[in-house]
Amino acid sequence: MSDPMRPRASLRTAVVWDVLQDALDRRVKATGRESLDVLDTGGGSGRFAVPAARLGHRVTVVDPSPNALFALERRAAEAGVADRVRGVQGDAHGLFDVVERGGYDAVLCHGVLEYVDDPAEGIGNAVAALRPEGVLSLLAAGLGGAVLARALAGHFREARQALADPNGRWGEGDPIPHRFTAEQLTGLVEGAGLQVAAVHGVRVFADLVPGVLVDTEPGALDALLKLEAVAAELPAFHSVATQLHVLGETRGAAES
């Protein structure tokens, strides 16, 4: 997986990383500590964990894949942050078999809810890992983006199926078990006892623009990144984003 700081990868990660970095900076100021304890559930090979460790934070990555954890170890070593990144094998369902409850200033739950049988349980476990003053970064597949993509590809029946399906799936061949609307994700976050601090649409245009245009047209990548950043904050575009990002805060964090 790519580093959020690398240009091509930033089309997929820039909005989320900017929001997350700002949230971590605010927690540093609120706590008076230079280093936070961060938990990255389903963090894979460290797309966000390693950059967070570069900021000086201690990051624990929980992932079910041994191969991903091996790649994480290698990436952390190459970045010079191996002493601040720890990988453990596990999943959202059995999270507290491998990490402690209430031990983290920030929890990342990126690309996890799509694959758990009970999304509410998945969010509940992530929130239970937070300290009384903490933040949750939630990233999940958006329903509208999938419907738009299927329709633009000429798969109109599949687009309609995704709209009708309670899990937002376009058919048996769909690799994503669950997709969500912004309202569903914010409802899950609030249902777990957090306050919603921000909602962003991710990859509103990036997956629809031909890659050859971005790679060959001078200035196209930078212009697209700026367009994504502006559109991400506008509720009108949340309904067509490929992914949705929700930042949740404990009541203690919201008041600090």
PDB file of C-alpha atoms in Angstrom:
ATOM      1  CA  MET A   1       0.000   0.000   0.000  1.00  0.00           C
ATOM      2  CA  SER A   2       1.099   3.556  -0.653  1.00  0.00           C
ATOM      3  CA  ASP A   3       2.198   6.299   1.662  1.00  0.00           C
ATOM      4  CA  PRO A   4      -0.321   9.148   2.064  1.00  0.00           C
ATOM      5  CA  MET A   5       2.496  11.577   1.301  1.00  0.00           C
ATOM      6  CA  ARG A   6       3.258  10.149  -2.162  1.00  0.00           C
ATOM      7  CA  PRO A   7       1.472  12.106  -4.942  1.00  0.00           C
ATOM      8  CA  ARG A   8      -0.378   9.308  -6.802  1.00  0.00           C
ATOM      9  CA  ALA A   9      -1.490   7.614  -3.591  1.00  0.00           C
ATOM     10  CA  SER A  10      -2.728  10.917  -2.218  1.00  0.00           C
ATOM     11  CA  LEU A  11      -5.777  10.779  -4.478  1.00  0.00           C
ATOM     12  CA  ARG A  12      -7.040   8.010  -2.218  1.00  0.00           C
ATOM     13  CA  THR A  13      -5.678   9.172   1.109  1.00  0.00           C
ATOM     14  CA  ALA A  14      -5.108  12.937   1.174  1.00  0.00           C
ATOM     15  CA  VAL A  15      -8.473  13.997   2.568  1.00  0.00           C
ATOM     16  CA  VAL A  16      -8.448  11.353   5.300  1.00  0.00           C
ATOM     17  CA  TRP A  17      -4.842  12.026   6.233  1.00  0.00           C
ATOM     18  CA  ASP A  18      -5.376  15.780   6.504  1.00  0.00           C
ATOM     19  CA  VAL A  19      -8.379  15.319   8.810  1.00  0.00           C
ATOM     20  CA  LEU A  20      -6.587  12.676  10.875  1.00  0.00           C
ATOM     21  CA  GLN A  21      -3.389  14.683  11.252  1.00  0.00           C
ATOM     22  CA  ASP A  22      -5.371  17.708  12.395  1.00  0.00           C
ATOM     23  CA  ALA A  23      -7.262  15.576  14.931  1.00  0.00           C
ATOM     24  CA  LEU A  24      -4.024  14.141  16.309  1.00  0.00           C
ATOM     25  CA  ASP A  25      -2.479  17.607  16.554  1.00  0.00           C
ATOM     26  CA  ARG A  26      -5.505  18.810  18.512  1.00  0.00           C
ATOM     27  CA  ARG A  27      -5.234  15.866  20.897  1.00  0.00           C
ATOM     28  CA  VAL A  28      -1.543  16.639  21.441  1.00  0.00           C
ATOM     29  CA  LYS A  29      -2.418  20.201  22.408  1.00  0.00           C
ATOM     30  CA  ALA A  30      -5.324  19.121  24.619  1.00  0.00           C
ATOM     31  CA  THR A  31      -3.351  16.461  26.484  1.00  0.00           C
ATOM     32  CA  GLY A  32      -0.068  18.335  26.717  1.00  0.00           C
ATOM     33  CA  ARG A  33       1.715  15.157  25.604  1.00  0.00           C
ATOM     34  CA  GLU A  34       3.935  15.124  22.518  1.00  0.00           C
ATOM     35  CA  SER A  35       3.217  11.462  21.790  1.00  0.00           C
ATOM     36  CA  LEU A  36      -0.184   9.793  21.633  1.00  0.00           C
ATOM     37  CA  ASP A  37      -1.174   6.132  21.738  1.00  0.00           C
ATOM     38  CA  VAL A  38      -2.865   5.258  18.457  1.00  0.00           C
ATOM     39  CA  LEU A  39      -4.660   2.031  17.527  1.00  0.00           C
ATOM     40  CA  ASP A  40      -5.090   1.186  13.842  1.00  0.00           C
ATOM     41  CA  THR A  41      -7.584  -1.650  13.421  1.00  0.00           C
ATOM     42  CA  GLY A  42      -7.237  -3.396  10.081  1.00  0.00           C
ATOM     43  CA  GLY A  43      -4.239  -1.177   9.433  1.00  0.00           C
ATOM     44  CA  GLY A  44      -2.604  -3.571   6.998  1.00  0.00           C
ATOM     45  CA  SER A  45       0.865  -2.622   5.872  1.00  0.00           C
ATOM     46  CA  GLY A  46       0.817   0.774   7.543  1.00  0.00           C
ATOM     47  CA  ARG A  47      -0.656   3.232   5.067  1.00  0.00           C
ATOM     48  CA  PHE A  48      -1.611   5.512   7.954  1.00  0.00           C
ATOM     49  CA  ALA A  49       0.270   3.923  10.838  1.00  0.00           C
ATOM     50  CA  VAL A  50       3.748   4.746   9.576  1.00  0.00           C
ATOM     51  CA  PRO A  51       3.004   8.414   8.805  1.00  0.00           C
ATOM     52  CA  ALA A  52       1.388   8.719  12.257  1.00  0.00           C
ATOM     53  CA  ALA A  53       4.518   7.243  13.808  1.00  0.00           C
ATOM     54  CA  ARG A  54       6.588   9.782  11.853  1.00  0.00           C
ATOM     55  CA  LEU A  55       4.712  12.453  13.788  1.00  0.00           C
ATOM     56  CA  GLY A  56       6.082  10.879  16.963  1.00  0.00           C
ATOM     57  CA  HIS A  57       3.093   8.806  18.036  1.00  0.00           C
ATOM     58  CA  ARG A  58       3.114   5.198  19.250  1.00  0.00           C
ATOM     59  CA  VAL A  59       0.981   3.094  16.907  1.00  0.00           C
ATOM     60  CA  THR A  60      -0.410  -0.399  17.383  1.00  0.00           C
ATOM     61  CA  VAL A  61      -1.696  -2.050  14.213  1.00  0.00           C
ATOM     62  CA  VAL A  62      -4.159  -4.949  14.452  1.00  0.00           C
ATOM     63  CA  ASP A  63      -4.638  -6.929  11.248  1.00  0.00           C
ATOM     64  CA  PRO A  64      -5.600 -10.547  10.494  1.00  0.00           C
ATOM     65  CA  SER A  65      -3.041 -10.905   7.692  1.00  0.00           C
ATOM     66  CA  PRO A  66       0.497 -12.092   8.578  1.00  0.00           C
ATOM     67  CA  ASN A  67       1.698 -10.871   5.185  1.00  0.00           C
ATOM     68  CA  ALA A  68       0.363  -7.378   5.822  1.00  0.00           C
ATOM     69  CA  LEU A  69       2.020  -7.282   9.237  1.00  0.00           C
ATOM     70  CA  PHE A  70       5.315  -8.378   7.708  1.00  0.00           C
ATOM     71  CA  ALA A  71       5.036  -5.543   5.169  1.00  0.00           C
ATOM     72  CA  LEU A  72       4.206  -3.175   8.036  1.00  0.00           C
ATOM     73  CA  GLU A  73       7.359  -4.172   9.878  1.00  0.00           C
ATOM     74  CA  ARG A  74       9.457  -3.619   6.778  1.00  0.00           C
ATOM     75  CA  ARG A  75       7.859  -0.255   5.991  1.00  0.00           C
ATOM     76  CA  ALA A  76       8.283   0.973   9.558  1.00  0.00           C
ATOM     77  CA  ALA A  77      11.939  -0.020   9.518  1.00  0.00           C
ATOM     78  CA  GLU A  78      12.538   1.749   6.212  1.00  0.00           C
ATOM     79  CA  ALA A  79      10.892   4.885   7.615  1.00  0.00           C
ATOM     80  CA  GLY A  80      13.002   4.747  10.779  1.00  0.00           C
ATOM     81  CA  VAL A  81      10.001   4.364  13.103  1.00  0.00           C
ATOM     82  CA  ALA A  82      10.202   0.650  13.962  1.00  0.00           C
ATOM     83  CA  ASP A  83      10.453   1.521  17.653  1.00  0.00           C
ATOM     84  CA  ARG A  84       7.079   3.326  17.521  1.00  0.00           C
ATOM     85  CA  VAL A  85       5.062   0.797  15.474  1.00  0.00           C
ATOM     86  CA  ARG A  86       3.818  -2.537  16.808  1.00  0.00           C
ATOM     87  CA  GLY A  87       1.880  -5.046  14.720  1.00  0.00           C
ATOM     88  CA  VAL A  88      -0.335  -7.736  16.235  1.00  0.00           C
ATOM     89  CA  GLN A  89      -2.460 -10.341  14.486  1.00  0.00           C
ATOM     90  CA  GLY A  90      -6.171 -10.075  15.219  1.00  0.00           C
ATOM     91  CA  ASP A  91      -9.469  -8.621  14.027  1.00  0.00           C
ATOM     92  CA  ALA A  92     -12.234  -6.252  15.099  1.00  0.00           C
ATOM     93  CA  HIS A  93     -14.386  -9.037  16.538  1.00  0.00           C
ATOM     94  CA  GLY A  94     -11.708 -10.273  18.934  1.00  0.00           C
ATOM     95  CA  LEU A  95     -10.022  -6.911  19.382  1.00  0.00           C
ATOM     96  CA  PHE A  96      -9.593  -7.163  23.130  1.00  0.00           C
ATOM     97  CA  ASP A  97      -7.896 -10.499  22.880  1.00  0.00           C
ATOM     98  CA  VAL A  98      -4.852  -8.592  21.621  1.00  0.00           C
ATOM     99  CA  VAL A  99      -5.155  -4.983  22.874  1.00  0.00           C
ATOM    100  CA  GLU A 100      -6.372  -3.310  26.048  1.00  0.00           C
ATOM    101  CA  ARG A 101      -9.663  -1.534  26.558  1.00  0.00           C
ATOM    102  CA  GLY A 102      -9.568   2.197  27.085  1.00  0.00           C
ATOM    103  CA  GLY A 103      -5.883   2.499  26.281  1.00  0.00           C
ATOM    104  CA  TYR A 104      -5.765   4.741  23.209  1.00  0.00           C
ATOM    105  CA  ASP A 105      -6.028   8.431  22.410  1.00  0.00           C
ATOM    106  CA  ALA A 106      -7.076   7.715  18.833  1.00  0.00           C
ATOM    107  CA  VAL A 107      -8.491   4.692  17.031  1.00  0.00           C
ATOM    108  CA  LEU A 108      -8.428   4.259  13.263  1.00  0.00           C
ATOM    109  CA  CYS A 109     -11.129   2.013  11.821  1.00  0.00           C
ATOM    110  CA  HIS A 110     -10.430   2.179   8.092  1.00  0.00           C
ATOM    111  CA  GLY A 111     -11.856  -0.382   5.680  1.00  0.00           C
ATOM    112  CA  VAL A 112     -13.090  -2.596   8.500  1.00  0.00           C
ATOM    113  CA  LEU A 113     -16.861  -2.096   8.808  1.00  0.00           C
ATOM    114  CA  GLU A 114     -17.411  -3.366   5.263  1.00  0.00           C
ATOM    115  CA  TYR A 115     -16.235  -6.827   6.296  1.00  0.00           C
ATOM    116  CA  VAL A 116     -17.625  -7.402   9.795  1.00  0.00           C
ATOM    117  CA  ASP A 117     -20.881  -9.278  10.322  1.00  0.00           C
ATOM    118  CA  ASP A 118     -22.167  -6.681  12.799  1.00  0.00           C
ATOM    119  CA  PRO A 119     -21.011  -3.111  12.015  1.00  0.00           C
ATOM    120  CA  ALA A 120     -22.447  -1.808  15.298  1.00  0.00           C
ATOM    121  CA  GLU A 121     -20.317  -4.302  17.216  1.00  0.00           C
ATOM    122  CA  GLY A 122     -17.270  -3.284  15.194  1.00  0.00           C
ATOM    123  CA  ILE A 123     -17.779   0.386  16.025  1.00  0.00           C
ATOM    124  CA  GLY A 124     -18.540  -0.477  19.650  1.00  0.00           C
ATOM    125  CA  ASN A 125     -15.227  -2.294  20.019  1.00  0.00           C
ATOM    126  CA  ALA A 126     -13.312   0.574  18.429  1.00  0.00           C
ATOM    127  CA  VAL A 127     -14.931   3.073  20.787  1.00  0.00           C
ATOM    128  CA  ALA A 128     -14.287   0.838  23.802  1.00  0.00           C
ATOM    129  CA  ALA A 129     -10.575   1.029  23.007  1.00  0.00           C
ATOM    130  CA  LEU A 130     -10.601   4.809  23.439  1.00  0.00           C
ATOM    131  CA  ARG A 131      -9.611   6.704  26.546  1.00  0.00           C
ATOM    132  CA  PRO A 132     -12.253   9.031  28.064  1.00  0.00           C
ATOM    133  CA  GLU A 133     -10.852  11.786  25.858  1.00  0.00           C
ATOM    134  CA  GLY A 134     -10.238  10.286  22.424  1.00  0.00           C
ATOM    135  CA  VAL A 135     -11.054  10.402  18.708  1.00  0.00           C
ATOM    136  CA  LEU A 136     -12.246   7.805  16.223  1.00  0.00           C
ATOM    137  CA  SER A 137     -11.341   7.956  12.529  1.00  0.00           C
ATOM    138  CA  LEU A 138     -13.852   5.860  10.573  1.00  0.00           C
ATOM    139  CA  LEU A 139     -13.496   5.176   6.855  1.00  0.00           C
ATOM    140  CA  ALA A 140     -15.935   2.929   5.003  1.00  0.00           C
ATOM    141  CA  ALA A 141     -17.266   2.230   1.522  1.00  0.00           C
ATOM    142  CA  GLY A 142     -19.969   4.617   0.329  1.00  0.00           C
ATOM    143  CA  LEU A 143     -23.139   3.372  -1.313  1.00  0.00           C
ATOM    144  CA  GLY A 144     -23.563   6.234  -3.754  1.00  0.00           C
ATOM    145  CA  GLY A 145     -20.104   5.917  -5.249  1.00  0.00           C
ATOM    146  CA  ALA A 146     -20.693   2.270  -6.104  1.00  0.00           C
ATOM    147  CA  VAL A 147     -24.080   2.972  -7.670  1.00  0.00           C
ATOM    148  CA  LEU A 148     -22.624   5.781  -9.778  1.00  0.00           C
ATOM    149  CA  ALA A 149     -19.661   3.660 -10.880  1.00  0.00           C
ATOM    150  CA  ARG A 150     -21.870   0.744 -11.969  1.00  0.00           C
ATOM    151  CA  ALA A 151     -24.204   3.071 -13.861  1.00  0.00           C
ATOM    152  CA  LEU A 152     -21.376   4.867 -15.671  1.00  0.00           C
ATOM    153  CA  ALA A 153     -19.972   1.476 -16.678  1.00  0.00           C
ATOM    154  CA  GLY A 154     -23.307   0.609 -18.267  1.00  0.00           C
ATOM    155  CA  HIS A 155     -24.328  -1.906 -15.576  1.00  0.00           C
ATOM    156  CA  PHE A 156     -27.699  -0.338 -14.878  1.00  0.00           C
ATOM    157  CA  ARG A 157     -29.338  -3.403 -13.325  1.00  0.00           C
ATOM    158  CA  GLU A 158     -26.433  -3.757 -10.912  1.00  0.00           C
ATOM    159  CA  ALA A 159     -26.662  -0.069 -10.010  1.00  0.00           C
ATOM    160  CA  ARG A 160     -30.352  -0.488  -9.238  1.00  0.00           C
ATOM    161  CA  GLN A 161     -29.640  -3.670  -7.277  1.00  0.00           C
ATOM    162  CA  ALA A 162     -27.128  -1.832  -5.082  1.00  0.00           C
ATOM    163  CA  LEU A 163     -29.729   0.813  -4.312  1.00  0.00           C
ATOM    164  CA  ALA A 164     -32.301  -1.814  -3.335  1.00  0.00           C
ATOM    165  CA  ASP A 165     -30.002  -4.124  -1.387  1.00  0.00           C
ATOM    166  CA  PRO A 166     -29.910  -3.484   2.405  1.00  0.00           C
ATOM    167  CA  ASN A 167     -26.127  -3.929   2.365  1.00  0.00           C
ATOM    168  CA  GLY A 168     -25.580  -1.890  -0.779  1.00  0.00           C
ATOM    169  CA  ARG A 169     -24.310  -4.825  -2.853  1.00  0.00           C
ATOM    170  CA  TRP A 170     -24.759  -4.879  -6.629  1.00  0.00           C
ATOM    171  CA  GLY A 171     -24.750  -8.679  -6.963  1.00  0.00           C
ATOM    172  CA  GLU A 172     -23.243 -11.986  -5.910  1.00  0.00           C
ATOM    173  CA  GLY A 173     -19.933 -11.045  -7.518  1.00  0.00           C
ATOM    174  CA  ASP A 174     -19.630  -7.866  -5.466  1.00  0.00           C
ATOM    175  CA  PRO A 175     -16.441  -8.096  -3.359  1.00  0.00           C
ATOM    176  CA  ILE A 176     -17.716  -5.603  -0.754  1.00  0.00           C
ATOM    177  CA  PRO A 177     -20.092  -7.157   1.838  1.00  0.00           C
ATOM    178  CA  HIS A 178     -21.415  -3.829   3.190  1.00  0.00           C
ATOM    179  CA  ARG A 179     -21.686  -0.267   1.931  1.00  0.00           C
ATOM    180  CA  PHE A 180     -23.017   2.714   3.829  1.00  0.00           C
ATOM    181  CA  THR A 181     -24.615   6.118   3.476  1.00  0.00           C
ATOM    182  CA  ALA A 182     -23.309   9.054   5.487  1.00  0.00           C
ATOM    183  CA  GLU A 183     -26.444   8.899   7.622  1.00  0.00           C
ATOM    184  CA  GLN A 184     -25.863   5.239   8.434  1.00  0.00           C
ATOM    185  CA  LEU A 185     -22.250   5.832   9.468  1.00  0.00           C
ATOM    186  CA  THR A 186     -23.005   8.860  11.608  1.00  0.00           C
ATOM    187  CA  GLY A 187     -25.837   6.898  13.208  1.00  0.00           C
ATOM    188  CA  LEU A 188     -23.431   4.098  14.112  1.00  0.00           C
ATOM    189  CA  VAL A 189     -20.922   6.553  15.564  1.00  0.00           C
ATOM    190  CA  GLU A 190     -23.537   8.369  17.617  1.00  0.00           C
ATOM    191  CA  GLY A 191     -25.073   5.069  18.675  1.00  0.00           C
ATOM    192  CA  ALA A 192     -21.703   4.105  20.140  1.00  0.00           C
ATOM    193  CA  GLY A 193     -21.750   7.228  22.298  1.00  0.00           C
ATOM    194  CA  LEU A 194     -19.514   9.557  20.300  1.00  0.00           C
ATOM    195  CA  GLN A 195     -20.155  13.002  18.922  1.00  0.00           C
ATOM    196  CA  VAL A 196     -19.685  13.449  15.176  1.00  0.00           C
ATOM    197  CA  ALA A 197     -17.046  16.120  14.624  1.00  0.00           C
ATOM    198  CA  ALA A 198     -16.822  15.924  10.830  1.00  0.00           C
ATOM    199  CA  VAL A 199     -17.983  13.988   7.784  1.00  0.00           C
ATOM    200  CA  HIS A 200     -16.054  13.948   4.498  1.00  0.00           C
ATOM    201  CA  GLY A 201     -16.587  12.358   1.129  1.00  0.00           C
ATOM    202  CA  VAL A 202     -13.474  10.572  -0.130  1.00  0.00           C
ATOM    203  CA  ARG A 203     -12.653   9.907  -3.790  1.00  0.00           C
ATOM    204  CA  VAL A 204     -15.597  11.874  -5.108  1.00  0.00           C
ATOM    205  CA  PHE A 205     -13.977  12.288  -8.531  1.00  0.00           C
ATOM    206  CA  ALA A 206     -10.719  10.328  -8.382  1.00  0.00           C
ATOM    207  CA  ASP A 207     -12.234   6.977  -9.372  1.00  0.00           C
ATOM    208  CA  LEU A 208     -14.177   8.505 -12.255  1.00  0.00           C
ATOM    209  CA  VAL A 209     -11.357  10.458 -13.918  1.00  0.00           C
ATOM    210  CA  PRO A 210      -9.265   8.447 -16.442  1.00  0.00           C
ATOM    211  CA  GLY A 211      -5.870   7.640 -14.949  1.00  0.00           C
ATOM    212  CA  VAL A 212      -4.073   8.565 -18.158  1.00  0.00           C
ATOM    213  CA  LEU A 213      -5.397  12.106 -17.829  1.00  0.00           C
ATOM    214  CA  VAL A 214      -4.124  12.478 -14.276  1.00  0.00           C
ATOM    215  CA  ASP A 215      -0.747  10.980 -15.134  1.00  0.00           C
ATOM    216  CA  THR A 216      -0.043  12.858 -18.365  1.00  0.00           C
ATOM    217  CA  GLU A 217      -1.805  16.229 -18.214  1.00  0.00           C
ATOM    218  CA  PRO A 218       0.477  18.847 -16.592  1.00  0.00           C
ATOM    219  CA  GLY A 219      -0.922  20.022 -13.274  1.00  0.00           C
ATOM    220  CA  ALA A 220      -3.898  17.663 -13.431  1.00  0.00           C
ATOM    221  CA  LEU A 221      -3.034  15.714 -10.281  1.00  0.00           C
ATOM    222  CA  ASP A 222      -2.616  18.819  -8.155  1.00  0.00           C
ATOM    223  CA  ALA A 223      -5.813  20.350  -9.509  1.00  0.00           C
ATOM    224  CA  LEU A 224      -7.751  17.141  -8.866  1.00  0.00           C
ATOM    225  CA  LEU A 225      -6.407  16.953  -5.317  1.00  0.00           C
ATOM    226  CA  LYS A 226      -7.592  20.502  -4.647  1.00  0.00           C
ATOM    227  CA  LEU A 227     -10.995  19.710  -6.153  1.00  0.00           C
ATOM    228  CA  GLU A 228     -11.310  16.604  -3.974  1.00  0.00           C
ATOM    229  CA  ALA A 229     -10.416  18.610  -0.864  1.00  0.00           C
ATOM    230  CA  VAL A 230     -13.125  21.191  -1.515  1.00  0.00           C
ATOM    231  CA  ALA A 231     -15.816  18.686  -2.522  1.00  0.00           C
ATOM    232  CA  ALA A 232     -15.051  16.428   0.461  1.00  0.00           C
ATOM    233  CA  GLU A 233     -16.529  18.914   2.897  1.00  0.00           C
ATOM    234  CA  LEU A 234     -19.741  19.548   0.971  1.00  0.00           C
ATOM    235  CA  PRO A 235     -22.687  17.338   2.031  1.00  0.00           C
ATOM    236  CA  ALA A 236     -24.032  17.396  -1.539  1.00  0.00           C
ATOM    237  CA  PHE A 237     -21.093  15.236  -2.660  1.00  0.00           C
ATOM    238  CA  HIS A 238     -21.210  12.723   0.199  1.00  0.00           C
ATOM    239  CA  SER A 239     -23.887  10.772  -1.627  1.00  0.00           C
ATOM    240  CA  VAL A 240     -21.599  10.036  -4.597  1.00  0.00           C
ATOM    241  CA  ALA A 241     -18.284   9.459  -2.821  1.00  0.00           C
ATOM    242  CA  THR A 242     -16.530   6.112  -3.157  1.00  0.00           C
ATOM    243  CA  GLN A 243     -15.718   6.223   0.551  1.00  0.00           C
ATOM    244  CA  LEU A 244     -16.998   8.170   3.539  1.00  0.00           C
ATOM    245  CA  HIS A 245     -14.897   9.400   6.429  1.00  0.00           C
ATOM    246  CA  VAL A 246     -16.408  10.206   9.808  1.00  0.00           C
ATOM    247  CA  LEU A 247     -14.451  11.735  12.672  1.00  0.00           C
ATOM    248  CA  GLY A 248     -16.000  10.961  16.042  1.00  0.00           C
ATOM    249  CA  GLU A 249     -15.021  12.318  19.446  1.00  0.00           C
ATOM    250  CA  THR A 250     -15.736  11.170  22.966  1.00  0.00           C
ATOM    251  CA  ARG A 251     -17.639  13.739  24.956  1.00  0.00           C
ATOM    252  CA  GLY A 252     -14.503  14.405  26.991  1.00  0.00           C
ATOM    253  CA  ALA A 253     -12.526  15.177  23.850  1.00  0.00           C
ATOM    254  CA  ALA A 254     -15.283  17.337  22.419  1.00  0.00           C
ATOM    255  CA  GLU A 255     -15.335  19.443  25.595  1.00  0.00           C
ATOM    256  CA  SER A 256     -11.549  19.794  25.905  1.00  0.00           C
TER     257      SER A 256
END
